[in-house]
């Protein structure tokens, strides 16, 4: 009888000490920064996957606060540079992001009205967006 009671107590003790950690599932993507000025003078979309490329983002005052050390090995980043425009806000946005078994598809909506680089003046803005993809699968921009 005492072996049975001891067994029940040991099982109860082990059960009460078991870990029931809730694992928080991250969203597939996060828009980290939408800036109306400060980008490059050409329109391009760039995918950053290598640790050296991602560490470069840590040097940015705003992005450095939004990226942690785990993101360097577990995430990729997409930079959507809008090019020169006279519009006063960034019109390039993420429409949707889909994860397939082999890749991540990023659908971009680009309604930015651009001007030629030779027409730029003090009123010209260079909007850009930085997006974190919580995956290391290859990224295709559509």
Protein backbone atom coordinates (compact mmCIF):
# COMPACT_ATOMS: atom_id res chain seq x y z
CA UNK A 1 0.00 0.00 0.00
CA UNK A 2 2.79 2.47 0.86
CA UNK A 3 4.48 1.84 -2.52
CA UNK A 4 1.22 2.77 -4.22
CA UNK A 5 0.90 6.02 -2.25
CA UNK A 6 4.55 6.91 -2.94
CA UNK A 7 4.04 6.18 -6.65
CA UNK A 8 0.98 8.42 -6.77
CA UNK A 9 2.82 11.22 -4.97
CA UNK A 10 5.82 10.94 -7.32
CA UNK A 11 3.56 11.05 -10.38
CA UNK A 12 1.68 14.06 -8.97
CA UNK A 13 4.96 15.81 -8.23
CA UNK A 14 6.32 15.17 -11.72
CA UNK A 15 3.08 16.30 -13.32
CA UNK A 16 3.00 19.54 -11.33
CA UNK A 17 6.61 20.31 -12.31
CA UNK A 18 6.13 19.64 -16.01
CA UNK A 19 6.67 22.49 -18.39
CA UNK A 20 3.55 23.87 -20.03
CA UNK A 21 5.35 26.62 -21.88
CA UNK A 22 3.17 28.41 -24.40
CA UNK A 23 5.13 28.96 -27.58
CA UNK A 24 4.15 32.25 -29.16
CA UNK A 25 3.77 31.88 -32.90
CA UNK A 26 5.20 34.86 -34.74
CA UNK A 27 3.36 36.33 -37.71
CA UNK A 28 4.80 35.39 -41.09
CA UNK A 29 5.86 38.99 -41.70
CA UNK A 30 6.13 42.31 -39.89
CA UNK A 31 6.45 45.76 -41.44
CA UNK A 32 9.26 47.27 -39.36
CA UNK A 33 9.57 50.67 -40.99
CA UNK A 34 7.73 52.82 -43.51
CA UNK A 35 9.68 55.98 -44.18
CA UNK A 36 8.67 58.78 -46.52
CA UNK A 37 12.23 59.88 -47.21
CA UNK A 38 15.78 58.59 -46.92
CA UNK A 39 15.85 55.81 -49.51
CA UNK A 40 17.89 55.46 -52.69
CA UNK A 41 17.42 57.35 -55.95
CA UNK A 42 16.35 54.24 -57.89
CA UNK A 43 13.38 51.90 -57.48
CA UNK A 44 14.37 48.41 -56.31
CA UNK A 45 13.29 45.57 -54.03
CA UNK A 46 16.05 43.74 -52.17
CA UNK A 47 15.97 40.57 -50.07
CA UNK A 48 18.50 40.36 -47.21
CA UNK A 49 19.16 36.82 -45.99
CA UNK A 50 22.83 36.67 -45.05
CA UNK A 51 23.88 37.52 -41.47
CA UNK A 52 26.35 40.18 -42.70
CA UNK A 53 23.57 41.94 -44.66
CA UNK A 54 21.15 41.80 -41.73
CA UNK A 55 23.74 43.09 -39.25
CA UNK A 56 23.93 46.20 -41.43
CA UNK A 57 20.31 46.95 -40.47
CA UNK A 58 21.23 46.88 -36.78
CA UNK A 59 23.27 50.05 -37.32
CA UNK A 60 20.11 51.99 -38.16
CA UNK A 61 18.83 53.89 -35.13
CA UNK A 62 15.18 52.87 -35.62
CA UNK A 63 15.64 49.35 -36.99
CA UNK A 64 18.26 48.40 -34.42
CA UNK A 65 15.56 48.58 -31.73
CA UNK A 66 13.20 46.32 -33.71
CA UNK A 67 15.62 43.53 -34.63
CA UNK A 68 17.06 41.10 -32.08
CA UNK A 69 19.98 38.71 -32.37
CA UNK A 70 17.70 35.71 -33.12
CA UNK A 71 16.37 37.50 -36.20
CA UNK A 72 19.82 37.32 -37.81
CA UNK A 73 19.63 33.52 -38.02
CA UNK A 74 15.85 32.96 -38.13
CA UNK A 75 14.49 35.76 -40.35
CA UNK A 76 15.03 37.45 -43.69
CA UNK A 77 14.35 41.08 -44.56
CA UNK A 78 12.92 42.81 -47.62
CA UNK A 79 13.71 46.42 -48.51
CA UNK A 80 11.19 48.09 -50.82
CA UNK A 81 12.80 51.24 -52.15
CA UNK A 82 10.36 53.48 -54.04
CA UNK A 83 12.78 55.71 -55.93
CA UNK A 84 12.37 59.48 -56.43
CA UNK A 85 8.90 61.01 -56.10
CA UNK A 86 7.26 64.32 -55.28
CA UNK A 87 4.39 62.63 -53.41
CA UNK A 88 4.59 63.29 -49.71
CA UNK A 89 4.01 59.74 -48.49
CA UNK A 90 5.09 56.18 -49.29
CA UNK A 91 2.60 54.32 -51.49
CA UNK A 92 4.51 51.04 -51.77
CA UNK A 93 3.01 48.41 -49.47
CA UNK A 94 2.76 44.69 -48.84
CA UNK A 95 -0.49 43.33 -50.23
CA UNK A 96 -0.02 39.82 -48.82
CA UNK A 97 2.63 37.25 -47.93
CA UNK A 98 2.08 33.55 -48.60
CA UNK A 99 4.19 30.67 -47.35
CA UNK A 100 4.39 27.66 -49.65
CA UNK A 101 6.22 24.43 -48.84
CA UNK A 102 9.34 25.68 -50.64
CA UNK A 103 9.31 29.49 -50.56
CA UNK A 104 7.78 32.74 -49.33
CA UNK A 105 5.83 34.82 -51.87
CA UNK A 106 5.67 38.55 -51.12
CA UNK A 107 3.03 40.45 -53.10
CA UNK A 108 3.86 44.15 -53.37
CA UNK A 109 1.38 46.89 -54.28
CA UNK A 110 3.20 49.80 -55.85
CA UNK A 111 1.13 52.93 -56.54
CA UNK A 112 4.06 55.33 -56.17
CA UNK A 113 4.21 58.00 -58.88
CA UNK A 114 7.89 58.35 -59.64
CA UNK A 115 9.81 61.06 -61.43
CA UNK A 116 12.98 60.77 -63.47
CA UNK A 117 16.16 61.01 -61.43
CA UNK A 118 17.30 63.94 -63.60
CA UNK A 119 14.21 65.95 -62.55
CA UNK A 120 14.94 65.79 -58.82
CA UNK A 121 15.13 68.91 -56.67
CA UNK A 122 14.75 69.87 -53.01
CA UNK A 123 11.10 68.74 -53.02
CA UNK A 124 11.98 65.20 -54.15
CA UNK A 125 11.45 62.42 -51.62
CA UNK A 126 12.86 58.88 -51.57
CA UNK A 127 10.42 56.62 -49.66
CA UNK A 128 11.27 53.10 -48.53
CA UNK A 129 9.84 50.24 -46.45
CA UNK A 130 11.60 47.51 -44.46
CA UNK A 131 9.79 44.21 -43.84
CA UNK A 132 10.87 41.30 -41.64
CA UNK A 133 9.95 37.82 -42.89
CA UNK A 134 9.96 35.31 -40.03
CA UNK A 135 11.39 32.52 -42.17
CA UNK A 136 14.62 31.61 -43.93
CA UNK A 137 12.89 30.08 -46.97
CA UNK A 138 13.72 31.66 -50.34
CA UNK A 139 11.69 34.83 -50.98
CA UNK A 140 10.02 35.65 -54.29
CA UNK A 141 8.66 39.20 -54.80
CA UNK A 142 5.60 39.44 -57.04
